[in-house]
PDB file of C-alpha atoms and ligand atoms in Angstrom:
ATOM      1  CA  MET Q   1      16.018  24.771   7.887  1.00 47.00           C
ATOM      2  CA  ASP Q   2      13.887  25.014  11.052  1.00 56.00           C
ATOM      3  CA  HIS Q   3      13.078  21.735  12.704  1.00 65.00           C
ATOM      4  CA  GLU Q   4      10.323  21.078  15.204  1.00 68.00           C
ATOM      5  CA  ARG Q   5      11.052  18.981  18.257  1.00 68.00           C
ATOM      6  CA  ALA Q   6      10.658  15.396  17.100  1.00 67.00           C
ATOM      7  CA  ASP Q   7       8.174  14.586  19.877  1.00 68.00           C
ATOM      8  CA  HIS Q   8       5.788  17.241  18.476  1.00 81.00           C
ATOM      9  CA  VAL Q   9       5.764  15.681  15.030  1.00 92.00           C
ATOM     10  CA  PRO Q  10       3.673  12.593  14.257  1.00 90.00           C
ATOM     11  CA  GLU Q  11       5.280   9.556  12.663  1.00 89.00           C
ATOM     12  CA  CYS Q  12       4.762   9.736   8.885  1.00 88.00           C
ATOM     13  CA  LEU Q  13       2.944   6.391   8.971  1.00 80.00           C
ATOM     14  CA  GLU Q  14       0.457   7.900  11.430  1.00 82.00           C
ATOM     15  CA  CYS Q  15       0.038  11.113   9.436  1.00 89.00           C
ATOM     16  CA  GLY Q  16      -0.052  11.088   5.616  1.00 92.00           C
ATOM     17  CA  VAL Q  17      -1.090  14.756   5.501  1.00 95.00           C
ATOM     18  CA  CYS Q  18       1.411  15.706   2.788  1.00 97.00           C
ATOM     19  CA  CYS Q  19      -0.085  13.054   0.477  1.00 97.00           C
ATOM     20  CA  PHE Q  20      -3.415  14.965   0.354  1.00 96.00           C
ATOM     21  CA  SER Q  21      -4.214  17.672  -2.179  1.00 96.00           C
ATOM     22  CA  ASP Q  22      -7.046  18.829  -4.404  1.00 95.00           C
ATOM     23  CA  LEU Q  23      -4.565  19.578  -7.182  1.00 96.00           C
ATOM     24  CA  GLU Q  24      -4.344  17.127 -10.073  1.00 95.00           C
ATOM     25  CA  GLY Q  25      -0.700  17.942 -10.610  1.00 97.00           C
ATOM     26  CA  PHE Q  26       0.603  17.705  -7.044  1.00 97.00           C
ATOM     27  CA  VAL Q  27       3.388  15.098  -6.821  1.00 98.00           C
ATOM     28  CA  ARG Q  28       5.749  15.455  -9.746  1.00 98.00           C
ATOM     29  CA  VAL Q  29       7.071  12.233 -11.264  1.00 98.00           C
ATOM     30  CA  TRP Q  30      10.336  12.691 -13.105  1.00 98.00           C
ATOM     31  CA  GLY Q  31      11.902  10.120 -15.442  1.00 98.00           C
ATOM     32  CA  ALA Q  32      13.901   8.372 -12.685  1.00 98.00           C
ATOM     33  CA  ASP Q  33      10.785   8.300 -10.465  1.00 98.00           C
ATOM     34  CA  TYR Q  34       8.757   6.729 -13.262  1.00 98.00           C
ATOM     35  CA  GLU Q  35      11.382   4.036 -13.754  1.00 98.00           C
ATOM     36  CA  ARG Q  36      11.521   3.325 -10.032  1.00 98.00           C
ATOM     37  CA  LEU Q  37       7.732   2.848  -9.979  1.00 98.00           C
ATOM     38  CA  GLY Q  38       8.236  -0.030 -12.405  1.00 97.00           C
ATOM     39  CA  ARG Q  39       5.092  -1.919 -13.327  1.00 96.00           C
ATOM     40  CA  SER Q  40       2.961   0.310 -11.079  1.00 96.00           C
ATOM     41  CA  ALA Q  41       3.856   3.418 -13.086  1.00 97.00           C
ATOM     42  CA  PRO Q  42       1.006   3.368 -15.647  1.00 97.00           C
ATOM     43  CA  ASP Q  43      -1.627   2.870 -12.920  1.00 97.00           C
ATOM     44  CA  LEU Q  44      -0.242   5.256 -10.333  1.00 98.00           C
ATOM     45  CA  SER Q  45       0.814   8.152 -12.530  1.00 98.00           C
ATOM     46  CA  VAL Q  46      -0.848  10.471 -14.995  1.00 98.00           C
ATOM     47  CA  PHE Q  47       0.439  12.779 -17.703  1.00 97.00           C
ATOM     48  CA  ILE Q  48      -0.874  16.343 -17.699  1.00 97.00           C
ATOM     49  CA  GLY Q  49       0.370  17.767 -20.958  1.00 96.00           C
ATOM     50  CA  ASN Q  50       3.929  16.481 -21.168  1.00 96.00           C
ATOM     51  CA  ARG Q  51       4.468  16.442 -17.404  1.00 98.00           C
ATOM     52  CA  CYS Q  52       3.949  13.368 -15.255  1.00 98.00           C
ATOM     53  CA  PHE Q  53       2.458  13.348 -11.754  1.00 98.00           C
ATOM     54  CA  MET Q  54       1.204  10.796  -9.259  1.00 98.00           C
ATOM     55  CA  ARG Q  55      -2.471  10.137  -9.946  1.00 98.00           C
ATOM     56  CA  MET Q  56      -4.770  11.781  -7.377  1.00 97.00           C
ATOM     57  CA  VAL Q  57      -7.884   9.946  -6.182  1.00 95.00           C
ATOM     58  CA  ASP Q  58     -10.468  11.384  -3.767  1.00 91.00           C
ATOM     59  CA  GLY Q  59      -8.164  14.227  -2.774  1.00 94.00           C
ATOM     60  CA  HIS Q  60      -5.055  12.175  -2.101  1.00 96.00           C
ATOM     61  CA  CYS Q  61      -2.260  10.421  -3.930  1.00 97.00           C
ATOM     62  CA  ALA Q  62      -3.404   7.122  -5.433  1.00 97.00           C
ATOM     63  CA  ALA Q  63      -0.564   5.322  -3.656  1.00 97.00           C
ATOM     64  CA  LEU Q  64      -1.870   6.312  -0.227  1.00 96.00           C
ATOM     65  CA  GLU Q  65      -3.811   3.488   1.359  1.00 93.00           C
ATOM     66  CA  LEU Q  66      -5.701   3.131   4.578  1.00 88.00           C
ATOM     67  CA  SER Q  67      -4.281   0.206   6.522  1.00 82.00           C
ATOM     68  CA  PRO Q  68      -7.145  -2.018   7.713  1.00 75.00           C
ATOM     69  CA  ASP Q  69      -4.933  -3.254  10.573  1.00 77.00           C
ATOM     70  CA  THR Q  70      -3.950   0.078  12.092  1.00 78.00           C
ATOM     71  CA  GLY Q  71      -6.483   2.511  10.593  1.00 79.00           C
ATOM     72  CA  ALA Q  72      -3.522   4.683   9.558  1.00 84.00           C
ATOM     73  CA  PHE Q  73      -2.676   6.065   6.124  1.00 88.00           C
ATOM     74  CA  VAL Q  74       0.265   4.294   4.534  1.00 90.00           C
ATOM     75  CA  CYS Q  75       2.255   4.910   1.368  1.00 93.00           C
ATOM     76  CA  SER Q  76       1.838   1.619  -0.471  1.00 93.00           C
ATOM     77  CA  ILE Q  77       4.983   2.228  -2.533  1.00 95.00           C
ATOM     78  CA  TYR Q  78       7.210   3.653   0.178  1.00 92.00           C
ATOM     79  CA  GLY Q  79      10.436   2.153  -1.216  1.00 93.00           C
ATOM     80  CA  GLN Q  80       9.598   3.375  -4.719  1.00 96.00           C
ATOM     81  CA  ARG Q  81       8.117   6.768  -3.848  1.00 96.00           C
ATOM     82  CA  PRO Q  82       9.095   9.764  -6.005  1.00 98.00           C
ATOM     83  CA  GLN Q  83      12.052  11.948  -5.092  1.00 98.00           C
ATOM     84  CA  ILE Q  84       9.848  14.881  -4.084  1.00 97.00           C
ATOM     85  CA  CYS Q  85       8.294  12.701  -1.349  1.00 96.00           C
ATOM     86  CA  ARG Q  86      11.754  11.620  -0.185  1.00 96.00           C
ATOM     87  CA  ASP Q  87      12.850  15.245  -0.016  1.00 97.00           C
ATOM     88  CA  LEU Q  88       9.983  16.293   2.264  1.00 96.00           C
ATOM     89  CA  GLU Q  89      11.682  15.701   5.575  1.00 95.00           C
ATOM     90  CA  ARG Q  90       9.592  14.862   8.626  1.00 95.00           C
ATOM     91  CA  GLY Q  91       9.840  17.754  11.105  1.00 95.00           C
ATOM     92  CA  SER Q  92      11.078  20.243   8.505  1.00 96.00           C
ATOM     93  CA  ALA Q  93       9.490  23.631   7.870  1.00 96.00           C
ATOM     94  CA  GLU Q  94       7.788  22.148   4.778  1.00 96.00           C
ATOM     95  CA  CYS Q  95       6.341  19.315   6.873  1.00 96.00           C
ATOM     96  CA  ALA Q  96       5.048  21.836   9.430  1.00 96.00           C
ATOM     97  CA  GLY Q  97       3.545  23.898   6.589  1.00 96.00           C
ATOM     98  CA  GLU Q  98       1.747  20.866   5.175  1.00 96.00           C
ATOM     99  CA  ARG Q  99       0.333  19.935   8.585  1.00 96.00           C
ATOM    100  CA  SER Q 100      -0.706  23.482   9.323  1.00 96.00           C
ATOM    101  CA  LEU Q 101      -2.468  23.823   5.967  1.00 96.00           C
ATOM    102  CA  LYS Q 102      -4.024  20.374   5.631  1.00 96.00           C
ATOM    103  CA  GLY Q 103      -3.847  18.750   9.062  1.00 94.00           C
ATOM    104  CA  ASP Q 104      -7.579  17.978   9.076  1.00 93.00           C
ATOM    105  CA  ARG Q 105      -7.647  16.238   5.688  1.00 93.00           C
ATOM    106  CA  PRO Q 106      -7.116  12.598   6.779  1.00 90.00           C
ATOM    107  CA  THR Q 107      -9.817  12.845   9.472  1.00 89.00           C
ATOM    108  CA  ARG Q 108     -12.189  14.644   7.097  1.00 90.00           C
ATOM    109  CA  TRP Q 109     -11.569  12.020   4.425  1.00 89.00           C
ATOM    110  CA  LEU Q 110     -12.293   9.183   6.868  1.00 86.00           C
ATOM    111  CA  ARG Q 111     -15.500  10.886   8.000  1.00 87.00           C
ATOM    112  CA  GLU Q 112     -16.683  11.328   4.406  1.00 85.00           C
ATOM    113  CA  VAL Q 113     -15.878   7.741   3.423  1.00 79.00           C
ATOM    114  CA  ARG Q 114     -17.639   6.358   6.501  1.00 78.00           C
ATOM    115  CA  SER Q 115     -20.710   8.483   5.832  1.00 83.00           C
ATOM    116  CA  ARG Q 116     -20.783   7.202   2.208  1.00 78.00           C
ATOM    117  CA  HIS Q 117     -20.822   3.628   3.535  1.00 71.00           C
ATOM    118  CA  THR Q 118     -23.667   4.290   5.952  1.00 73.00           C
ATOM    119  CA  ARG Q 119     -25.912   5.961   3.378  1.00 66.00           C
TER     120      ARG Q 119
HETATM  121  S1  SF4 L 201       6.459  14.461   6.221  1.00 91.31           S
HETATM  122 FE1  SF4 L 201       5.289  15.575   7.758  1.00 91.31          FE
HETATM  123  S2  SF4 L 201       3.295  15.997   6.807  1.00 91.31           S
HETATM  124 FE2  SF4 L 201       4.289  14.343   5.636  1.00 91.31          FE
HETATM  125  S3  SF4 L 201       3.530  12.410   6.522  1.00 91.31           S
HETATM  126 FE3  SF4 L 201       5.485  12.909   7.539  1.00 91.31          FE
HETATM  127  S4  SF4 L 201       4.863  14.054   9.374  1.00 91.31           S
HETATM  128 FE4  SF4 L 201       3.110  14.084   7.987  1.00 91.31          FE
HETATM  129  S1  SF4 L 202       3.981   8.439  -3.340  1.00 91.31           S
HETATM  130 FE1  SF4 L 202       3.625   7.856  -1.228  1.00 91.31          FE
HETATM  131  S2  SF4 L 202       4.638   9.450   0.001  1.00 91.31           S
HETATM  132 FE2  SF4 L 202       4.412  10.254  -2.093  1.00 91.31          FE
HETATM  133  S3  SF4 L 202       2.465  11.418  -2.055  1.00 91.31           S
HETATM  134 FE3  SF4 L 202       2.032   9.333  -2.774  1.00 91.31          FE
HETATM  135  S4  SF4 L 202       1.414   8.206  -0.929  1.00 91.31           S
HETATM  136 FE4  SF4 L 202       2.495  10.075  -0.275  1.00 91.31          FE
END
């Protein structure tokens, strides 16, 4: 697997790009993932047919929250996140692909939310 130099890659807690998608079925939740989510599972996941995924809200995973302290996007269930999120390694080719494809999403999202509040 190709890896970028670590100093070229943002910290995940200052990025969040791979948690954005317009797809309803984006982050697969398998049985073990569902169990790990515990009491949050019914709220944070959704069944599409007989397959379970993280619920998507406003173009990002429902577990992704904007930290009021830092203004950064944070996974609110980091310790319980699904396996697919654990497998996406920071600095990997997949990480680079996500950032290349969707790098503007967090900034765009913030701009849209702020403009909604000023209307
Ligand atoms: S894995 Fe990559 S794309 Fe995902 S949050 Fe971390 S740096 Fe960003
Ligand atoms: S569970 Fe956490 S790491 Fe995985 S997509 Fe959702 S917010 Fe991102």
